[in-house]
Coordinates of C-alpha atoms and ligand atoms in Angstrom, one line a residue:
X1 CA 46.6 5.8 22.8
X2 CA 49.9 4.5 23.1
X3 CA 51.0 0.9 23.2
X4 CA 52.8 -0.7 26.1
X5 CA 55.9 -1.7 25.8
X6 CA 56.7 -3.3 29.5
X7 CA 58.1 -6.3 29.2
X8 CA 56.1 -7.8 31.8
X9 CA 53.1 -6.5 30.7
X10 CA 53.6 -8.1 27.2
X11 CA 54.4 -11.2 28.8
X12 CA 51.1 -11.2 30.6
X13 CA 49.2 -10.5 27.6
X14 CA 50.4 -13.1 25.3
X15 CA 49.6 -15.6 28.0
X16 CA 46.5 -15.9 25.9
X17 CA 47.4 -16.3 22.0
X18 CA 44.2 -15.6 21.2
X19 CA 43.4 -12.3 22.9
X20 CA 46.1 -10.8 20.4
X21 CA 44.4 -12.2 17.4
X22 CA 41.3 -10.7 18.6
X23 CA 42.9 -7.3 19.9
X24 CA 45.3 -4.4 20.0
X25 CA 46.5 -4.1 23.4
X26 CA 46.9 -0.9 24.9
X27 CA 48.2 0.4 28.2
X28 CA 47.5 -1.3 31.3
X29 CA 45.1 1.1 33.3
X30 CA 44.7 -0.8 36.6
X31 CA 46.5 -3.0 38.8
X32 CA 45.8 -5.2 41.7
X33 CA 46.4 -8.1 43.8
X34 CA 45.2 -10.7 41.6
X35 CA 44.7 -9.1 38.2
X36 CA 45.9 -6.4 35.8
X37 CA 43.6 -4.9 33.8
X38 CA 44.5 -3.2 30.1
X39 CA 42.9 -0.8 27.7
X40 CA 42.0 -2.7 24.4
X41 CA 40.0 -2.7 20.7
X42 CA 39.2 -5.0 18.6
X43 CA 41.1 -5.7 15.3
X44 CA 38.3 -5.8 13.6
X45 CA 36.5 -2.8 14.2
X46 CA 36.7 0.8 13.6
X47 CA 38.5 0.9 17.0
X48 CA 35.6 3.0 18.7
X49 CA 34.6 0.7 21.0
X50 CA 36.9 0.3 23.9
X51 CA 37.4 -2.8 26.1
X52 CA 39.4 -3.2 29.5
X53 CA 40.9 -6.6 29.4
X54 CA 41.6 -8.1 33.2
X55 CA 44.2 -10.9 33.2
X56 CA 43.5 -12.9 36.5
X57 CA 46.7 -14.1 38.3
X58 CA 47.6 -17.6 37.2
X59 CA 47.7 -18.6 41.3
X60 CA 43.7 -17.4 41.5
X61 CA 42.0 -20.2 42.7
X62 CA 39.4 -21.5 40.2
X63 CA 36.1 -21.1 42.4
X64 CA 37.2 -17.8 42.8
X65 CA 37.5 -17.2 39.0
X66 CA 34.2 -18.8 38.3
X67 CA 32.6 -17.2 41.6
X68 CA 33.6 -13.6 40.0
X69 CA 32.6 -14.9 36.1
X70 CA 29.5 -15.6 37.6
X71 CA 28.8 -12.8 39.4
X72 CA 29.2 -10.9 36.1
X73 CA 27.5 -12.8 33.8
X74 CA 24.3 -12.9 36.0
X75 CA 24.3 -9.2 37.8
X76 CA 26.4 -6.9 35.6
X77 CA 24.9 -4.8 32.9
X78 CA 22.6 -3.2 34.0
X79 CA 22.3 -0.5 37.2
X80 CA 26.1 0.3 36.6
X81 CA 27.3 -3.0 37.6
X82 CA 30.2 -3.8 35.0
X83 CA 29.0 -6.6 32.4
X84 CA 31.1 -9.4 30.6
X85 CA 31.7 -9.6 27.3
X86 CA 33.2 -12.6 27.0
X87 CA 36.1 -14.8 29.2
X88 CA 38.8 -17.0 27.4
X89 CA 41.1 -19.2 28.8
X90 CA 44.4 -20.8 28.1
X91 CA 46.2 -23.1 30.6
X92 CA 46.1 -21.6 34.1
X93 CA 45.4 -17.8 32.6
X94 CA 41.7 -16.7 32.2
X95 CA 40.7 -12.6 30.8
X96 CA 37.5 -11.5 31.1
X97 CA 36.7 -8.5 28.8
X98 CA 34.3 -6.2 30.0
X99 CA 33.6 -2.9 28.4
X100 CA 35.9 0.0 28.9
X101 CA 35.1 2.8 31.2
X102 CA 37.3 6.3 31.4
X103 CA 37.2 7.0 35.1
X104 CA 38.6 9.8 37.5
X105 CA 40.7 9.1 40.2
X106 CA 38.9 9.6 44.1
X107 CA 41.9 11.7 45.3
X108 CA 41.1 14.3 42.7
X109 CA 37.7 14.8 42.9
X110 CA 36.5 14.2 46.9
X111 CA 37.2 17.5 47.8
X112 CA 34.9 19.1 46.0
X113 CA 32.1 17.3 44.9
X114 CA 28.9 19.4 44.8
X115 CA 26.0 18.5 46.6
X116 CA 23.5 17.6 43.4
X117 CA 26.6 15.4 42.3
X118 CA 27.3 13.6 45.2
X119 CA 23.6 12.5 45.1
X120 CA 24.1 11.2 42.0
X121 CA 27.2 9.4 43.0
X122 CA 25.6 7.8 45.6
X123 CA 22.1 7.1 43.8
X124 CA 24.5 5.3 41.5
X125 CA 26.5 3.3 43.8
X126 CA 23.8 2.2 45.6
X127 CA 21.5 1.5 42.3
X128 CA 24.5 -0.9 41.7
X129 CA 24.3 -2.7 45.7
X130 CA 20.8 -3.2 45.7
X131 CA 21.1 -4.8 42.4
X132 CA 23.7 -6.8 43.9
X133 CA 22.4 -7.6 47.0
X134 CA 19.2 -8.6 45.1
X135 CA 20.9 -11.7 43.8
X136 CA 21.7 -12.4 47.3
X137 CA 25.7 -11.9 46.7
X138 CA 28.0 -9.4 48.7
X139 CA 30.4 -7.5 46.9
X140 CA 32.2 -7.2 49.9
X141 CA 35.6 -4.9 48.5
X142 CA 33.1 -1.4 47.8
X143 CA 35.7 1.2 47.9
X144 CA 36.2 4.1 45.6
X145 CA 38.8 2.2 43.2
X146 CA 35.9 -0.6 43.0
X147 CA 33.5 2.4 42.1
X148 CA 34.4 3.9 39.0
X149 CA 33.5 7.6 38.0
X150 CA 33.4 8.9 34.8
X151 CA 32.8 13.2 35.8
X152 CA 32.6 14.6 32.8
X153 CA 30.1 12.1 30.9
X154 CA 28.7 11.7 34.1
X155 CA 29.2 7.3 34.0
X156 CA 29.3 5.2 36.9
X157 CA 30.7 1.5 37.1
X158 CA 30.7 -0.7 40.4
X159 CA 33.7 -3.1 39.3
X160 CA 35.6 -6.0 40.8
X161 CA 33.5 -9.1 42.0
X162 CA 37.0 -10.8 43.1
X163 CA 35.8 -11.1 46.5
X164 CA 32.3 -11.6 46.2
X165 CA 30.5 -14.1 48.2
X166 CA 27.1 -15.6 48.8
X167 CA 24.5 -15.6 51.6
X168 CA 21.0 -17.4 51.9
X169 CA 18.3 -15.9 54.0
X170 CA 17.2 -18.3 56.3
X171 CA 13.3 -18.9 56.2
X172 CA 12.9 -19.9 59.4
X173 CA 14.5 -17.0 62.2
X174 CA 14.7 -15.1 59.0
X175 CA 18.7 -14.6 59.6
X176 CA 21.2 -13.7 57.0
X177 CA 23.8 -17.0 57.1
X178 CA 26.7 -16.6 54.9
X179 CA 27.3 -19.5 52.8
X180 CA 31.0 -19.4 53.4
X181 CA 32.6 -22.6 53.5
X182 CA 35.8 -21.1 52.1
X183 CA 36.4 -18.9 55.5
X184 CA 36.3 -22.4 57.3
X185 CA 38.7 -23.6 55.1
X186 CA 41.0 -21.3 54.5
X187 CA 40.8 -19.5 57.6
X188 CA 43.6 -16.6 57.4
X189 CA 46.0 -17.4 54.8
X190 CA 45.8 -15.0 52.5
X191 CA 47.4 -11.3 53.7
X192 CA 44.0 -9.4 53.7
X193 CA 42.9 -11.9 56.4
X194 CA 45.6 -11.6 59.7
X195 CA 45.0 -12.6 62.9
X196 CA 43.1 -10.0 64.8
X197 CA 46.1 -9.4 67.9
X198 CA 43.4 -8.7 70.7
X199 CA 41.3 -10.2 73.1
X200 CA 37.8 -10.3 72.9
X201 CA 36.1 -11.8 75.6
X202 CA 32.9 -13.3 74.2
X203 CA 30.4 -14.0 75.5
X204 CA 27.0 -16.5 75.5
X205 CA 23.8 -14.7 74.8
X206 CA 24.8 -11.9 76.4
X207 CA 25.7 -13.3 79.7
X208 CA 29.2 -13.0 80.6
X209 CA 31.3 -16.6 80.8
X210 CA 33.7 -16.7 83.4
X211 CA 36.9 -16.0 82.2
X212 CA 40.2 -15.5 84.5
X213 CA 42.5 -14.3 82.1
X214 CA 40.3 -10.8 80.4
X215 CA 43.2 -8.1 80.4
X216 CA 45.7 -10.0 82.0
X217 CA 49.0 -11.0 80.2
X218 CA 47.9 -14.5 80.4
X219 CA 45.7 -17.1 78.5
X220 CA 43.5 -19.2 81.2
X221 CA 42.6 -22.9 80.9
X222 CA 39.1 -21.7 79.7
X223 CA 40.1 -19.3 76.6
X224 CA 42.3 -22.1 75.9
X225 CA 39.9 -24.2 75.2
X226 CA 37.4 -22.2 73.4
X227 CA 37.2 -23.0 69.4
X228 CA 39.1 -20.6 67.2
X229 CA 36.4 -17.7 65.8
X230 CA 35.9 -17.9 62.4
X231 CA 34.7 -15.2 60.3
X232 CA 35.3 -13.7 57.0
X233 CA 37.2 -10.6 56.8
X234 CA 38.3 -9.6 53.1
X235 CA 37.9 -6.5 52.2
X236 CA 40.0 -3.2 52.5
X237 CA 41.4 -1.1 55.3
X238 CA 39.3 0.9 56.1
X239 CA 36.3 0.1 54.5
X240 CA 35.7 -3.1 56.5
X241 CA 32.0 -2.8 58.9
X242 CA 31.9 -2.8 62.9
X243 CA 30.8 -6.8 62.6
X244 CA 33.5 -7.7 60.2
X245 CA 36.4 -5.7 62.5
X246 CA 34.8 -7.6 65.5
X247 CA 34.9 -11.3 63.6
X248 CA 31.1 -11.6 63.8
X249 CA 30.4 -15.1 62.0
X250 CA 27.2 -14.3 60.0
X251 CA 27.9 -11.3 57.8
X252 CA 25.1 -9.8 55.2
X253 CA 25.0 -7.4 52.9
X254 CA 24.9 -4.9 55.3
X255 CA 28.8 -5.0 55.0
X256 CA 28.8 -3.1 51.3
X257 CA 26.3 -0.4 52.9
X258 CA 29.1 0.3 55.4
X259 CA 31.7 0.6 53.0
X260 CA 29.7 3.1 51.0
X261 CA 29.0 5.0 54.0
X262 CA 32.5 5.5 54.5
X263 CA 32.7 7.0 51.1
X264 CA 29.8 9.6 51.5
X265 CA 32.3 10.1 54.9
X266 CA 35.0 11.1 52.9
X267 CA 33.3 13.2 50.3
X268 CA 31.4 15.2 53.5
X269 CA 34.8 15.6 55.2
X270 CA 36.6 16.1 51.3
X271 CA 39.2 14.0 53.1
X272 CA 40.7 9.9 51.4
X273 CA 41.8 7.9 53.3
X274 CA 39.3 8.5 56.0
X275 CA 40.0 6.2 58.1
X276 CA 43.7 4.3 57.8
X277 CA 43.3 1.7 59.6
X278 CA 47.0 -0.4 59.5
X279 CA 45.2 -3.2 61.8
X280 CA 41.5 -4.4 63.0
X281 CA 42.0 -2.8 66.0
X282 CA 43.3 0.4 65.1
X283 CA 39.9 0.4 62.6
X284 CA 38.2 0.1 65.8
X285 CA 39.7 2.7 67.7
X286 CA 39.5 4.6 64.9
X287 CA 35.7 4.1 64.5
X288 CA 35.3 4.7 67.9
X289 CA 36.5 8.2 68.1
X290 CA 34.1 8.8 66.0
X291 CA 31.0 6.9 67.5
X292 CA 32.3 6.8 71.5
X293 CA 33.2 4.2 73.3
X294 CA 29.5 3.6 74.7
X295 CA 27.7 2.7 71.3
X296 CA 30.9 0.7 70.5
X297 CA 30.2 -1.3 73.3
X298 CA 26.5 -1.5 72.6
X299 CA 27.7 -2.5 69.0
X300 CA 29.8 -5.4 70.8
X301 CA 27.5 -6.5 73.0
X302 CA 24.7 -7.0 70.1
X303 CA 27.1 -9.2 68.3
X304 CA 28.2 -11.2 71.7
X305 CA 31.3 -9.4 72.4
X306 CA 32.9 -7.9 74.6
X307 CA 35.3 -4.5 74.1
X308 CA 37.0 -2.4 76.9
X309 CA 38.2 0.5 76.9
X310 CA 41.0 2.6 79.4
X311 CA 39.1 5.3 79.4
X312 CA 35.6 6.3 78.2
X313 CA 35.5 8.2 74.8
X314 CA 33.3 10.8 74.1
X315 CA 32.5 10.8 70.2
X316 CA 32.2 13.4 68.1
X317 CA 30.0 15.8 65.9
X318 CA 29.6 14.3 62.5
X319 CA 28.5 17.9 61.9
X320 CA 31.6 19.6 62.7
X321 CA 34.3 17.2 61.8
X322 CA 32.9 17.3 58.2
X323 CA 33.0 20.7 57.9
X324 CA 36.4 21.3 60.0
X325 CA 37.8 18.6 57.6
X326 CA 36.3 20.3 54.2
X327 CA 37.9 23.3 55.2
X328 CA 41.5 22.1 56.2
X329 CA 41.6 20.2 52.9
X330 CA 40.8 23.0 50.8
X331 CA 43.5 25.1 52.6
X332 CA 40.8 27.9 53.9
X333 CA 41.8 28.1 57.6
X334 CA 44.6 30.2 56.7
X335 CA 43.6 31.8 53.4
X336 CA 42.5 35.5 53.5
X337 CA 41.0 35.0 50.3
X338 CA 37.3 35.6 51.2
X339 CA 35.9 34.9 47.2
X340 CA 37.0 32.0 47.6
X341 CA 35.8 31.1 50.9
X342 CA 32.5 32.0 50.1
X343 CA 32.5 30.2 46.9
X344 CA 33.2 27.3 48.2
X345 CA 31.0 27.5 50.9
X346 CA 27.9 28.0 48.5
X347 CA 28.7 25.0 46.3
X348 CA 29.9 22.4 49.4
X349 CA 27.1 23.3 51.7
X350 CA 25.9 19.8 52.9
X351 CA 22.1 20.1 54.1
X352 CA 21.5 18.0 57.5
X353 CA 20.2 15.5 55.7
X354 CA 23.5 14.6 54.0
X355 CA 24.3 14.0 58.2
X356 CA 21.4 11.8 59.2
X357 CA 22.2 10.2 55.5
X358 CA 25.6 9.3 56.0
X359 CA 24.8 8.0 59.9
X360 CA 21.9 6.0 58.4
X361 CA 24.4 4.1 56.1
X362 CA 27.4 3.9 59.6
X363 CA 24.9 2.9 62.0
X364 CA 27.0 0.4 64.0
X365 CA 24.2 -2.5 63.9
X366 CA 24.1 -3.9 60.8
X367 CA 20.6 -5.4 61.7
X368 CA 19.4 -1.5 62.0
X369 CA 21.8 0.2 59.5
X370 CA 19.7 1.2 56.1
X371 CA 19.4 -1.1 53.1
X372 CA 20.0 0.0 49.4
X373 CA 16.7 0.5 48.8
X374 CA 15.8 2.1 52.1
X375 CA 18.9 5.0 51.4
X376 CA 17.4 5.0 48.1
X377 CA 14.3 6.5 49.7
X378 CA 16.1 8.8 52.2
X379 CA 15.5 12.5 52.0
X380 CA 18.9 13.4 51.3
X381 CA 18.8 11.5 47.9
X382 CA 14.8 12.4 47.1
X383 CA 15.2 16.6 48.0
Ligands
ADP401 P1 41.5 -6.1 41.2 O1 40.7 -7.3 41.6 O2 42.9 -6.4 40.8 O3 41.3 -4.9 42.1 P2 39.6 -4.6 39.4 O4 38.6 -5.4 38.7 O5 39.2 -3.8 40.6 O6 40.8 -5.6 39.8 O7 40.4 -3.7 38.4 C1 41.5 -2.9 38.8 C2 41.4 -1.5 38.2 O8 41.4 -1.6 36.8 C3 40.2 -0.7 38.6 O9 40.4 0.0 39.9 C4 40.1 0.2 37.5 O10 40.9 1.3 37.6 C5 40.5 -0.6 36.3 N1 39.3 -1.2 35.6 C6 38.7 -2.3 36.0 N2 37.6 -2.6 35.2 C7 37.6 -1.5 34.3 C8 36.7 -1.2 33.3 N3 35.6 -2.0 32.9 N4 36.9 0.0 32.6 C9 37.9 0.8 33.0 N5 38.8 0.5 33.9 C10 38.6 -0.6 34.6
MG402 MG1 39.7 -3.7 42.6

């Protein structure tokens, strides 16, 4: 392992005096919006023992830091959910050290997972969720660089409680009410959380207010006067769930079971990004090639919303697209060479139940869509 000699990265690590007396730094091996994350041992050891050190950005706001500390300390560990080893602080910089995990990169091996190994990818990921969701917290960011994967020792590591937050079940109607005070606060400062630039004509229990202004290029007296929606959004492009996209107040854990059907998504189609999604409502268009424009508005409607669309969209075969998309990426619609062809055809076969699997975990109602431990139990994953 070679040492890093970046100038910025050294500045960042000697932010804490005490994280060099303890360790030999390494390279960094991940970077994101509020952290960078290096490769460590300890000085005193034999240097077996690997660590990844994440240095929090000094802006990170502390309730944030403790929210994520927390998260470790009490969930991670155990059912591939990434445990603390210890946190230190100096001035506005905090590390946590958490144990270090070699990992593949999603690009690289999407396209051709088998099928007994992408059970046990998702066995694993969603081992990790229910654990999660069992201490009543959303991860809310489950995407593949939040899921590490180690292929050749066969590891799995659900990282990254940075935007985790907490719901409570409410004993009475027995609804999911996020306990977000943070989204009423905030609102949408932070990049991840833009305005949503379209019109959604809501509406009251179902029944339609009266509204003068839907689809034209004006805003009447009425919308005016409505109260700004407010609803958490983080999370990533692409990954974010039919209520989030749609600004639907009380979000549950149902949010991380859409994310990780979008992965299964992109394994059964071998295709990352699935979806791009620049914007909400591209991610809803996009969704809604998929789906059709009927069940989007059924989707809507559940949530007291209203969508409308120029034209009515069909949807597609899940079936189909998958296996078109599996065999563009691999390059076979042109190739002549049949060994190959066949050979890949053997290995990548998804059964149906991969299908009804992967629909399960993308049902558009996040009241009806499957739980961790109900996809736990689906055929796909017991076969
Ligand atoms: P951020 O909040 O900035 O996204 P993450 O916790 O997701 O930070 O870490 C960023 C990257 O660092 C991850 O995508 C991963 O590549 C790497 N990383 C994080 N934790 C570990 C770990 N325990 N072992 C190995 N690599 C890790
Ligand atoms: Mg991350």
């Amino acid at each position: 392992i070679k040492k890093d000699n970046d100038e910025n990265n050294v500045t960042v690590q000697n932010t804490v005096p005490l994280i060099k007396d303890l360790f030999h730094i390494y390279e960094k091996v991940g970077e994101g919006t509020f952290s960078s994350v290096f490769l460590a041992t300890l000085k005193l050891s034999d240097g077996s023992k690997k660590f990844a050190l994440k240095y929090l950005v000094p802006t990170r706001h502390p309730e944030k830091i403790e929210r994520e500390l927390r998260c470790m300390q009490q969930i991670g560990g155990k059912d591939y959910v990434v445990g603390l080893e210890l946190c230190l602080r100096s001035f506005e910089t905090v590390v946590f050290v958490m144990p270090y995990m070699r990992h593949d990169k999603f690009a690289e091996y999407v396209q051709d997972m088998t099928v007994q190994e992408t059970k046990d990818y998702m066995i694993a990921l969603l081992s990790a969720l229910r654990r999660v969701h069992r201490f009543n917290i959303i991860h809310r960011d489950v995407k593949p660089s939040n899921f590490l994967y180690d292929r050749h020792n066969k590891r799995y590591l659900l990282v990254d409680f940075g935007l985790a937050q907490e719901y409570v079940v409410e004993k009475k109607s027995n609804n999911l009410k996020l306990l977000n005070s943070e989204a009423q606060v905030t609102k949408r400062k932070r990049s991840d959380e833009n305005s949503l630039n379209v019109s959604f004509n809501t509406t009251k229990k179902g029944t339609e207010e009266k509204c003068y202004c839907f689809g034209k290029a004006k805003v009447c007296s009425l919308c005016i006067s409505r109260s700004e929606q407010i609803a958490p959004r983080a999370g990533t492009p692409g990954f974010r769930a039919p209520e989030v996209l749609l600004k639907h107040p009380s979000q549950t854990p149902a949010v991380d079971i859409w994310a990780s059907g979008v992965m299964m998504l992109c394994i059964l189609s071998g295709t990352q990004p699935f979806f791009h999604s620049p914007d909400d409502c591209t991610a809803l268009a996009e969704i809604t090639t998929i789906f059709g424009s009927n069940k989007m508005q059924q989707c809507a409607r559940k949530l007291g919303k209203k969508i409308i669309f120029s034209e009515d969209i069909p949807g597609v075969d899940i079936v189909s697209l998958c296996q078109k998309l599996q065999k563009r990426n691999k390059g076979l619609l042109d190739s002549n060479d049949r060994n190959t062809c066949e050979k890949v055809s053997l290995d990548a076969q998804f059964p149906k139940e991969a299908y009804h699997f992967v629909l399960g975990l993308l049902d558009l109602d996040y009241k009806t869509r499957l739980t961790a431990d109900q996809a736990l139990n689906h055929p796909f994953l017991k076969l």
